[in-house]
XYZ file of C-alpha atoms in Angstrom:
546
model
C 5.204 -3.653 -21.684
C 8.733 -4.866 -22.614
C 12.091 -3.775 -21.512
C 13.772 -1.446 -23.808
C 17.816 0.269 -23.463
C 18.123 3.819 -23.389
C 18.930 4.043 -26.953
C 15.399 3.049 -28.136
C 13.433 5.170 -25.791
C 10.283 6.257 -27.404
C 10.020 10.063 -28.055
C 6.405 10.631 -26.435
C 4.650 8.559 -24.042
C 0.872 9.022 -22.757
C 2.486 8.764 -18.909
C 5.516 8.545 -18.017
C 6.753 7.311 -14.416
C 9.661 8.215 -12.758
C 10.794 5.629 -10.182
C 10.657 1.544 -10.957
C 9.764 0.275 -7.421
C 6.371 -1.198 -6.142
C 4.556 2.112 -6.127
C 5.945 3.217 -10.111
C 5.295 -0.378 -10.834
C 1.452 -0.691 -9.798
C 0.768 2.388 -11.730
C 1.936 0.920 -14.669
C -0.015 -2.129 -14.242
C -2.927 0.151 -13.530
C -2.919 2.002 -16.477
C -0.959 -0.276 -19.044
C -4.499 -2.231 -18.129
C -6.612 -0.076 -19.294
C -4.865 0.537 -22.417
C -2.561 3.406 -21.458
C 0.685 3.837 -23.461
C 3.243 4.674 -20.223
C 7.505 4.447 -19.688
C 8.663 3.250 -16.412
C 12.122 4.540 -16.076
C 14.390 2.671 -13.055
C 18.067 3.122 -12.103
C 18.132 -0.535 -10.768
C 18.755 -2.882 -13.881
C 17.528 -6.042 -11.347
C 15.366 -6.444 -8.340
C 17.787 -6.578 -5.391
C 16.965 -9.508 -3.271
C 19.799 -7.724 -0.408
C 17.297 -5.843 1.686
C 13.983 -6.946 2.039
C 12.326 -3.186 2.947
C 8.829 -3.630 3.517
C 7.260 -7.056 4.321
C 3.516 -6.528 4.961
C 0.945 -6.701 2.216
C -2.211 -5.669 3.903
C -5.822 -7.019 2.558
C -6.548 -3.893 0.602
C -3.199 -4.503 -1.421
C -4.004 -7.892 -2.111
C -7.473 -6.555 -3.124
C -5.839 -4.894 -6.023
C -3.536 -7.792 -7.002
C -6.288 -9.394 -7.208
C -8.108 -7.631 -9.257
C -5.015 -7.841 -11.118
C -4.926 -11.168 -11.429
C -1.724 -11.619 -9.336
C -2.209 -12.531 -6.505
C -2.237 -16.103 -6.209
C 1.376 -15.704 -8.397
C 2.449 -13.593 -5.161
C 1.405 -15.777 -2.887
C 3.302 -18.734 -4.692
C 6.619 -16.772 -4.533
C 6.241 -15.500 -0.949
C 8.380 -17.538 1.455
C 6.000 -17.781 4.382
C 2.298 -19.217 3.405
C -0.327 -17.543 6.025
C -1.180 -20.434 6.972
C 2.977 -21.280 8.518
C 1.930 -18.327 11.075
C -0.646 -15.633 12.104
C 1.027 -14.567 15.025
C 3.527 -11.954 16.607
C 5.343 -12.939 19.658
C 6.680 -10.516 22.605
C 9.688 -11.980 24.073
C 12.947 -11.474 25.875
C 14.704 -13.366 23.574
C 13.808 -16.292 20.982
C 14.793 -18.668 23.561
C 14.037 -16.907 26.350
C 10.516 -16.148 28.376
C 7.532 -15.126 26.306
C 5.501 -11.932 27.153
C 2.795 -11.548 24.880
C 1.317 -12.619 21.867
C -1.103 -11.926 19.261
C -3.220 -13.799 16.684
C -4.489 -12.940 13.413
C -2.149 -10.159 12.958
C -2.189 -7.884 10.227
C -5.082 -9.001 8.243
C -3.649 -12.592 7.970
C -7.034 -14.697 8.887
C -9.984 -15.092 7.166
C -12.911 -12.736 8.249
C -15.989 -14.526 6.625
C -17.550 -11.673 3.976
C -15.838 -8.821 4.869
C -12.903 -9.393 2.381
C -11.683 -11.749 -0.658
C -7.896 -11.874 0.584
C -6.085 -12.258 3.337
C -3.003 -10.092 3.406
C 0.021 -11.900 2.501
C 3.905 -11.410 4.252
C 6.011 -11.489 1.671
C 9.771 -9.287 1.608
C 9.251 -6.393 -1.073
C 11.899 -7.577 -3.160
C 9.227 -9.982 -4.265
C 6.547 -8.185 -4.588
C 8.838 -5.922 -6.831
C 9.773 -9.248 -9.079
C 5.969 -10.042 -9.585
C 4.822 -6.777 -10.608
C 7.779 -6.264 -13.266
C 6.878 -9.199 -14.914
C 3.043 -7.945 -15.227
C 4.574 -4.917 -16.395
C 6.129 -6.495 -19.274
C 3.193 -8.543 -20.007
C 1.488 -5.603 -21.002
C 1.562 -4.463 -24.418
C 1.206 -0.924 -23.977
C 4.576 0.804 -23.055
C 7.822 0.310 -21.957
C 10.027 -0.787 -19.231
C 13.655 1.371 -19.336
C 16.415 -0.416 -17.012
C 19.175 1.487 -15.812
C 18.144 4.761 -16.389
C 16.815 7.466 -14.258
C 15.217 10.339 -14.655
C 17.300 13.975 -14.662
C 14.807 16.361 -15.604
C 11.272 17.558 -15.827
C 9.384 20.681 -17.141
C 6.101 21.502 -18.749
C 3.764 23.625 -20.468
C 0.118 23.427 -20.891
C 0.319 20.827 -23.384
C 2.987 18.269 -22.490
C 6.109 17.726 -20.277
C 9.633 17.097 -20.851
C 11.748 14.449 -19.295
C 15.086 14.756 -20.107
C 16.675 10.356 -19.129
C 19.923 9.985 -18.513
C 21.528 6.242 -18.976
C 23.878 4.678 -16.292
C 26.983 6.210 -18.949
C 25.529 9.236 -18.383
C 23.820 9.900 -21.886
C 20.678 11.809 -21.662
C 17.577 11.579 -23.997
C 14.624 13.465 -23.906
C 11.268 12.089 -24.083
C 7.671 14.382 -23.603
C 4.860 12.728 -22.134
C 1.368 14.237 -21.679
C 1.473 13.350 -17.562
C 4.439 12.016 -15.854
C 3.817 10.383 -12.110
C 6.974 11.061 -9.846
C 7.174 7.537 -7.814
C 11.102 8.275 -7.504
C 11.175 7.689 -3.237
C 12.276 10.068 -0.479
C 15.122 11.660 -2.873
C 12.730 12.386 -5.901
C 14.366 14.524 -8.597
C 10.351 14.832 -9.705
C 9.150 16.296 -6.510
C 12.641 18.859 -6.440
C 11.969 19.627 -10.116
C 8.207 20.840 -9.506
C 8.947 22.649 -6.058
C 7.288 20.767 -3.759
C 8.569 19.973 -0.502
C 8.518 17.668 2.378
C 6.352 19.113 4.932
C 7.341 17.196 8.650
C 9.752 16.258 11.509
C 11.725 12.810 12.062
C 12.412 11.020 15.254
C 15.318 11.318 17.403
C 16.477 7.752 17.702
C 18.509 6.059 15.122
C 17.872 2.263 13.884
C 19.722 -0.060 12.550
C 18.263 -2.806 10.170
C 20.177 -5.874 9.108
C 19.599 -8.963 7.240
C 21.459 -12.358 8.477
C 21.424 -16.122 7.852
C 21.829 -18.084 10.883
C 21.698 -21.971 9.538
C 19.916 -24.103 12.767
C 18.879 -20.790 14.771
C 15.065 -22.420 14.197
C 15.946 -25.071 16.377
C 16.292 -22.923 19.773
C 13.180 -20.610 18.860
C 11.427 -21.361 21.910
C 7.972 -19.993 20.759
C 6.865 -21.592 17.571
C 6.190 -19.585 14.295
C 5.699 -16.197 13.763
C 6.148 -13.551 11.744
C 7.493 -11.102 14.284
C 9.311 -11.408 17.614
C 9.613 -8.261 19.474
C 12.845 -8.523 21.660
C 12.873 -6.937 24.967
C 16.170 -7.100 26.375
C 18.035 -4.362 27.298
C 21.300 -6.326 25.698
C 19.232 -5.758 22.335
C 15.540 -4.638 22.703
C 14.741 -5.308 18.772
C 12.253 -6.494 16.005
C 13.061 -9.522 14.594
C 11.067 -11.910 11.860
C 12.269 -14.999 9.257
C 12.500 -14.363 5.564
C 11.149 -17.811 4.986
C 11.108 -21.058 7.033
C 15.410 -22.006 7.159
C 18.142 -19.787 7.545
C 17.384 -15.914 6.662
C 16.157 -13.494 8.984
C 15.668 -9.726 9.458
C 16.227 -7.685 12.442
C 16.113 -4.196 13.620
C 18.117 -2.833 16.587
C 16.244 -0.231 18.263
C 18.396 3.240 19.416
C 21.714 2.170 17.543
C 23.607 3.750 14.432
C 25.363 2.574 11.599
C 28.523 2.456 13.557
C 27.258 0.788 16.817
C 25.371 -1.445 14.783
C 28.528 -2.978 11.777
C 30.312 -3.007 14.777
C 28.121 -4.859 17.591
C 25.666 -7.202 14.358
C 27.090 -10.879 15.930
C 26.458 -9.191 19.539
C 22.750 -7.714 18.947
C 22.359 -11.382 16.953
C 23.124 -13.359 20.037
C 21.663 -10.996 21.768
C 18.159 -11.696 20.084
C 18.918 -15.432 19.909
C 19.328 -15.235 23.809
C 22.384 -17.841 22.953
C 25.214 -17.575 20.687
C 24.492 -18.804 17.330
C 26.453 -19.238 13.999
C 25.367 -16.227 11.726
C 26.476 -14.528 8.692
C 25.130 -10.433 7.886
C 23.823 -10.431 4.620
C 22.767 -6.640 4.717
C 22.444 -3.762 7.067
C 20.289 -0.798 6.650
C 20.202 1.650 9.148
C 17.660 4.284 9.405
C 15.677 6.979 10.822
C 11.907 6.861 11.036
C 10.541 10.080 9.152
C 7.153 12.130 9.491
C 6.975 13.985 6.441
C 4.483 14.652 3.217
C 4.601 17.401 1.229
C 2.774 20.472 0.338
C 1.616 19.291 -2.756
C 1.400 16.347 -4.653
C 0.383 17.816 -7.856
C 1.575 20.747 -10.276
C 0.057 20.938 -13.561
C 0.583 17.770 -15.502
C 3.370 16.352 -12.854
C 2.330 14.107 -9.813
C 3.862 12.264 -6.650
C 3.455 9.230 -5.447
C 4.784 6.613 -3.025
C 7.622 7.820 -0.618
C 7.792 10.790 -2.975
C 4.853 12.100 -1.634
C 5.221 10.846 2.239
C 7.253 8.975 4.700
C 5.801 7.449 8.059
C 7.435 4.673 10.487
C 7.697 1.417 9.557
C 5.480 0.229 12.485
C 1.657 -1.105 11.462
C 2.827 -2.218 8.055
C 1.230 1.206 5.929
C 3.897 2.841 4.073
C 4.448 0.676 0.774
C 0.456 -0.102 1.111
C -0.211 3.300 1.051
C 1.758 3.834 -1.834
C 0.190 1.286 -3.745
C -3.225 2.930 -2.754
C -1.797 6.367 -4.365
C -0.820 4.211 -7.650
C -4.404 2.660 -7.817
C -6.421 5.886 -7.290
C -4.055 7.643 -9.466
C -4.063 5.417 -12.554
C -7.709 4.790 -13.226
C -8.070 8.715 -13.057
C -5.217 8.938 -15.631
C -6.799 6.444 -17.526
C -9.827 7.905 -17.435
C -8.790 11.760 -18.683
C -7.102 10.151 -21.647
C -9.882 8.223 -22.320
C -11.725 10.980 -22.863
C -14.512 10.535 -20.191
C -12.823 11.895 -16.959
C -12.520 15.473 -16.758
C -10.716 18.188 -14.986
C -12.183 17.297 -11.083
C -11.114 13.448 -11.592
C -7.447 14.636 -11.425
C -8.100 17.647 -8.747
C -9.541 14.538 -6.601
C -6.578 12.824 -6.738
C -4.966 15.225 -3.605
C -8.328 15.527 -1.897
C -8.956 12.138 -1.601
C -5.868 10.645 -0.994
C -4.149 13.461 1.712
C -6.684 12.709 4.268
C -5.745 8.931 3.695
C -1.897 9.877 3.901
C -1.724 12.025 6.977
C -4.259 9.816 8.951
C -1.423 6.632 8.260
C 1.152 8.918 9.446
C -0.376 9.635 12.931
C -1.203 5.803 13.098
C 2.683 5.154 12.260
C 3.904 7.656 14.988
C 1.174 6.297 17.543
C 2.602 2.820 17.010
C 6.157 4.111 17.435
C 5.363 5.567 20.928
C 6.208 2.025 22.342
C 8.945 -0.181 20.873
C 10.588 -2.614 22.644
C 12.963 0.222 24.252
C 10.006 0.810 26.519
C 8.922 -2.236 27.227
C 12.478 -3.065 29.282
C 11.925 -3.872 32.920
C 13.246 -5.976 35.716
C 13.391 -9.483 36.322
C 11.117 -10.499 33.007
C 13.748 -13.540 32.713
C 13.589 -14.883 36.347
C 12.248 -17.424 37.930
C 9.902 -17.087 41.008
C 7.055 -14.506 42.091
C 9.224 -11.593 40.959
C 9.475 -12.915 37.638
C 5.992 -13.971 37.037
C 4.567 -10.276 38.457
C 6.857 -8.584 36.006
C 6.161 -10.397 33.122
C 1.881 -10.286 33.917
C 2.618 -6.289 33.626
C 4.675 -6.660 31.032
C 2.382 -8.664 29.502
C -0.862 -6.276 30.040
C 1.009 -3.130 28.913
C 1.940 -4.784 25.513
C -1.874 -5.720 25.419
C -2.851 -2.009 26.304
C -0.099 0.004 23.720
C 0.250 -2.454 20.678
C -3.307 -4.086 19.991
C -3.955 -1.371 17.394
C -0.545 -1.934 15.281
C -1.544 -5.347 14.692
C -5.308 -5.473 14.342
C -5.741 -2.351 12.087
C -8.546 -3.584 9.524
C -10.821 -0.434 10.796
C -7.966 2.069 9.449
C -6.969 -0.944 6.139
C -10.460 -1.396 4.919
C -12.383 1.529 6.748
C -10.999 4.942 5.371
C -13.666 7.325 3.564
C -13.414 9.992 1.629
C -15.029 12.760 3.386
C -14.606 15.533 0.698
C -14.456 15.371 -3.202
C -15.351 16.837 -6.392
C -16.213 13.615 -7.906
C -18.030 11.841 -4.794
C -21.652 13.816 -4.988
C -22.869 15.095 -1.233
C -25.010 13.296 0.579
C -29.074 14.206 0.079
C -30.199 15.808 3.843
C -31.688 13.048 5.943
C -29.403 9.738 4.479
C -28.053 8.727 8.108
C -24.139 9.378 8.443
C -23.115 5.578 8.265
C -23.684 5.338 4.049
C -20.994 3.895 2.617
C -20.880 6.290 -0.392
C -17.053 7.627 -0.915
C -15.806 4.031 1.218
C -14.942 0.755 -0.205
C -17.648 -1.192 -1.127
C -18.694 -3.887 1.400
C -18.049 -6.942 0.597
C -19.646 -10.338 -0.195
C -19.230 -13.072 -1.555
C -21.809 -15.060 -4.173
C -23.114 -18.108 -5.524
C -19.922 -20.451 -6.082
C -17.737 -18.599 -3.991
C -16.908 -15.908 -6.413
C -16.004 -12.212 -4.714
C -18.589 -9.785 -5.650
C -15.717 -7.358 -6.540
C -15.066 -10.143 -9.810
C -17.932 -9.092 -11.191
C -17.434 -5.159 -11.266
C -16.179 -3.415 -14.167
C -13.021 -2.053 -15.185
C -14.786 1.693 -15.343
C -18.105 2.510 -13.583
C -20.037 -0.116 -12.264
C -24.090 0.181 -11.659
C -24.419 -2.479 -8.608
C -28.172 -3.339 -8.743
C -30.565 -5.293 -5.724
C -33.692 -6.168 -7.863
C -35.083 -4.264 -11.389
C -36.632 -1.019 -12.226
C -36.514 1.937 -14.789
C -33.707 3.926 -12.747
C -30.887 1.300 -14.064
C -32.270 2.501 -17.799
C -31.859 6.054 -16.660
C -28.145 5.323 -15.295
C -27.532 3.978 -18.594
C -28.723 6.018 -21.166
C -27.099 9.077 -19.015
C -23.909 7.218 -19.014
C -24.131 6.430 -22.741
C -24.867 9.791 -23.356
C -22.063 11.082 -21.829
C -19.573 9.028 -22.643
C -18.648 6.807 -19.764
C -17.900 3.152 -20.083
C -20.849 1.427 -17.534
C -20.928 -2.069 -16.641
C -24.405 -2.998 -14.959
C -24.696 -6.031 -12.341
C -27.683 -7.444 -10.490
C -26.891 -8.935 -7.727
C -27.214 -12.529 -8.025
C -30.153 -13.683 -5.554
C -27.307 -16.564 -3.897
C -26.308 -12.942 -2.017
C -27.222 -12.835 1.546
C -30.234 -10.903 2.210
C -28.689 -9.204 4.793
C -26.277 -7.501 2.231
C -29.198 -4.984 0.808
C -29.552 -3.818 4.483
C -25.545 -3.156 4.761
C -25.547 -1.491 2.090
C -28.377 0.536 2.747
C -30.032 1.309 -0.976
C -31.005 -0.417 -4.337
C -28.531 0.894 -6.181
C -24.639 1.791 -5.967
C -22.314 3.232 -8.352
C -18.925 1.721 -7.797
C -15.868 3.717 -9.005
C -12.660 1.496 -10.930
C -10.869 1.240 -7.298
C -14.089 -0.421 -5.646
C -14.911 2.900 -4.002
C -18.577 3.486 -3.449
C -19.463 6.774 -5.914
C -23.234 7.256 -5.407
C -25.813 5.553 -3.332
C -29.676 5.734 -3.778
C -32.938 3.637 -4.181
C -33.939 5.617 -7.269
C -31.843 7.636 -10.035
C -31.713 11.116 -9.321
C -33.619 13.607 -10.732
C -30.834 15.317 -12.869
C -29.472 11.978 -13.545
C -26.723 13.397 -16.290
C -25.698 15.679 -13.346
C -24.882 12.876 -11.095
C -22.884 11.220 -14.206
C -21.407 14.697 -15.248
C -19.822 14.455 -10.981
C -18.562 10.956 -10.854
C -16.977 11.431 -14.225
C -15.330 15.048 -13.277
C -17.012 17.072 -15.381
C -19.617 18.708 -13.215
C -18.312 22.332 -14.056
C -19.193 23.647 -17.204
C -16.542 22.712 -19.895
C -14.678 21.549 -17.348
C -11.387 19.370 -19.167
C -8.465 17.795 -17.855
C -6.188 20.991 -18.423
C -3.168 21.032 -15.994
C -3.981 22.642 -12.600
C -0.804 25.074 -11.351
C -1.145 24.995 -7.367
C-alpha cells in the first residue's frame, strides 16, 4: 500500500479510512490482507516520536500482530524487552521508601497455554512506525500523507469524501465504506451525527516527557515499567522510555499552567533529589468517559477514540481500538467478498459496545485511586511510625490496584453475549461454552500456536474424524464461504478436547469461537447462512440508517 500526494489520489476506493494512527492503521492492515483495495488518509506527514501516548500493548494486541506477522518486528523496535522488567513499583519517590509492588503486570509473563504472546511495552509512536510500514507493504491501496479528511456523505450506493491537502486543496474521492478512525475530534463522527454519549473527570493532568541523563543511577528500586509516586510534593505516574535517559511522567491534579511552570519541581519531586533534566514534551489532559450513540450510519463507521474515550489507567484504550479495527475489517472484507451479508456488519455495534462500555467502567474503577489517595503520614520516616504507615499503605495499594495490573480475565475473557452472526446456544449446553469467546488456546507439536494454523476466513477446528466435517464443507462450499479445515494434531494435550468442551468448533477470522458442537447441525446451511450474515432471507450488505 504505498504512499501517494494528494494530487494522485485515486477517484474510488473499496474503504476508505479517515484517521492514520494505530487504530486507522490496523484496519488497513486488516483488510489490505485480505485483498481489500482501501485509502488511509493522515494529517501527520511523519510519526511524531514527541509524545509517546499510549505504552501498553496487551496480549490480545500482540495476538493480532501476530497473526500479522509483526510482532517479533515490534518487539525488536520497542525500547524495553519484557524480559528488562515485569514489575510496577509503589513508591514515595525513586529514591525514596518503597510501598508496594507487583509482578507480572499487564500480561508481561508467560502463562504456559493460555496465550502465544506476552504483551509487549512499547511507546505508541512505535507501534505507529511498524504498522505504516506493513501498510505500505501491501499492494492493495494507498497511504495519503498530509491530508485529512473534510467531508463525508452518502447514498445507498457509495459515499463521498471530499480530502483536503495541507495547502488547503480539496479532492473528492467515493468509496463504497469509509471507517472514521479520526480520534476524539472526528470530522467522520460530526459529519454522520453521532455524538459522544458521557461525563469527564474533574481533575486535570498534566503529562510530560523529559530526559534526565544519570537519573538511573539513584532509582532506588530496580527496573520497572511504572513507579507510582506518592508524595504529596508530586503524587505522580512515572515510567522510562527505554533503559538511559528518557522518561514519562504524569502529575496528578495539575494544569497546563501549574504544570510548564512547576516540570523541574514535580521532576525532582519524583526523583526525591534534584536531578539534571531537560522537558522534551508536555501533554496535559483530562481523563474522559464518553462513547457515542452510534457507531454506525449506513455505509460510514467509527472506530478508535472516535467511537470512545476511557482513562488511561489499566492500559485499554488504544487496545481497544485495535480490537474495533480487527473485528471491523474481516467483516468489511468479508461483505465485499461477497460471502458476508447484511448481519456481519449489523454485528459490528452489537458485539463490540458491550466490549467498549465494560473497558470504560474498568478505566473509571482504576481511576478511583491514584496516587492522590494514596498520600499519608510519615511513609518516609524512620521508626515504628514509619513502618505502620507504610504496612497500610502497602495493603491498601494491594486491596484497590491488583485489578489494573492483572487484568487477563477482562484482556482475554470478554464474550459476546448477543449477535446476529454467533448462533444461540441449543437448551441444555452448560453456560461456560466458549462459543462467541476467543478460542482457548494451545500450543502443538514443535511449539507452534494453534492459532498459526487457522485460516484467514472460517476455520472448521476438528478433535478426531467423522461425516459432520463433510457436511460443514459441502454447506460452506455451497454457500460461498472460504473454509479452512484443521484436525487437531494428536501432540495436543488431551486435556484440550475437555476445555473446549465439543468435537468440533467453527472459529471466526478474529479467533472468536462461532459455533460449537459434537455433530453438524441438522440444518447445517442454516448454521453457515448465520456465521456468514445471511440468515434472513435475501439478506445483503445494504447500508443500515440507525
Amino acid at each position: 500500500m504505498p504512499s501517494v500526494d494528494h494530487t494522485h489520489l485515486p477517484q474510488h476506493v473499496q474503504v476508505l479510512i479517515a484517521g492514520g494512527g494505530p487504530v486507522g492503521l490496523a484496519a488497513a492492515v486488516e483488510l489490505g490482507r485480505r485483498g481489500v483495495d482501501c485509502l488511509v488518509v493522515e494529517p501527520r506527514a511523519t510519526v511524531s516520536r514527541a509524545r509517546p501516548r499510549c505504552k501498553t500493548l496487551n496480549v490480545r494486541t500482540m495476538e493480532h500482530l501476530r497473526r500479522w506477522g509483526l510482532a517479533e518486528r515490534l518487539r525488536a523496535r520497542a525500547p524495553l524487552p519484557t524480559s528488562w522488567s515485569q514489575d510496577v513499583v509503589f513508591c514515595t519517590s525513586l529514591t525514596g521508601r518503597e510501598l508496594s509492588r507487583f509482578t507480572g503486570v499487564l500480561g508481561l509473563a508467560p502463562e504456559g497455554d493460555r496465550f502465544p504472546e506476552v504483551g509487549q511495552q512499547a511507546p505508541q509512536y512505535i507501534l505507529e512506525e511498524v504498522l505504516r510500514e506493513a501498510v505500505e507493504e501491501l499492494a492493495p491501496g494507498r497511504l495519503v500523507l498530509g491530508s485529512k479528511v473534510v467531508g463525508v456523505s452518502q447514498d445507498d450506493d457509495l459515499v463521498t469524501v471530499t480530502v483536503e491537502d495541507g495547502a488547503g486543496d480539496r479532492s473528492v474521492v467515493t468509496a463504497d465504506y469509509v471507517i472514521g478512525c479520526d480520534g476524539p475530534r472526528s470530522v467522520v463522527r460530526d459529519r454522520i451525527g453521532s455524538r459522544y454519549v458521557g461525563g469527564e473527570a474533574l481533575r486535570p493532568n498534566f503529562g510530560m516527557v523529559f530526559e534526565s541523563p544519570g537519573l538511573w543511577d539513584h532509582v532506588r528500586h530496580g527496573p520497572a515499567v511504572q513507579y507510582w509516586i506518592v508524595n504529596p510534593a508530586a503524587p505522580a505516574l512515572v515510567g522510562p522510555l527505554d533503559r538511559t535517559n528518557a522518561w514519562w511522567a504524569i502529575a496528578f491534579g495539575v494544569d497546563r499552567a501549574a504544570g510548564e511552570r512547576e516540570a523541574q519541581h514535580i521532576i525532582d519531586a519524583v526523583a526525591g533529589r534534584p536531578v539534571r533534566a531537560e522537558v522534551r514534551s508536555t501533554d496535559p489532559w483530562t481523563a474522559r468517559m464518553q462513547i457515542v450513540d452510534r457507531m454506525r450510519h449506513g455505509r460510514v463507521f467509527l472506530a478508535g477514540d472516535a467511537a470512545h474515550l476511557n482513562p488511561p489507567f489499566g492500559g485499554h484504550g488504544l487496545n481497544t481500538g485495535i480490537g474495533d479495527a480487527v473485528d471491523l475489517g474481516w467483516k468489511l472484507a468479508a461483505v465485499l467478498a461477497g460471502w458476508g451479508g447484511a448481519d456481519v456488519l449489523d454485528s459490528y455495534e452489537s458485539e463490540r459496545r458491550p466490549v467498549q462500555e465494560r473497558i470504560i467502567r474498568e478505566a473509571t474503577a482504576n481511576m478511583r485511586v491514584l496516587s492522590t489517595e494514596l498520600l499519608a503520614d510519615n511513609l518516609d520516616e524512620d521508626g515504628e511510625a514509619g513502618a505502620r504507615a507504610r504496612w497500610a499503605a502497602g495493603a491498601r495499594i494491594q486491596e484497590t490496584k491488583t485489578a489494573e495490573f492483572h487484568s487477563l480475565d477482562l484482556v482475554l475473557g470478554l464474550r459476546i453475549a448477543t449477535s446476529p452472526i454467533v448462533p444461540a446456544e441449543p437448551e441444555g449446553r452448560e453456560s461456560t461454552t466458549w462459543a462467541g469467546a476467543r478460542l482457548p488456546h494451545v500450543f502443538v507439536d514443535d511449539g507452534r500456536s494453534l492459532y498459526d494454523l487457522l485460516g484467514d476466513h472460517l476455520t472448521l477446528l476438528t478433535l478426531g474424524h467423522g461425516t459432520s466435517e463433510a457436511a460443514i464443507e459441502e454447506a460452506a462450499r455451497l454457500r460461498g464461504v472460504p473454509l479452512t479445515v484443521v484436525h487437531l494434531p494428536e501432540s495436543v494435550p488431551a486435556g484440550y478436547a475437555k476445555l473446549l468442551g465439543a468435537r468440533l468448533a467453527l472459529v471466526r477470522p478474529d479467533q472468536v469461537v462461532g459455533w460449537l458442537g459434537d455433530e453438524a447441525p441438522e440444518d447445517v446451511l442454516a448454521l453457515v447462512d448465520t456465521l456468514s450474515g445471511r440468515a434472513r432471507p435475501g439478506a445483503t450488505a445494504a447500508p443500515r440508517s440507525s
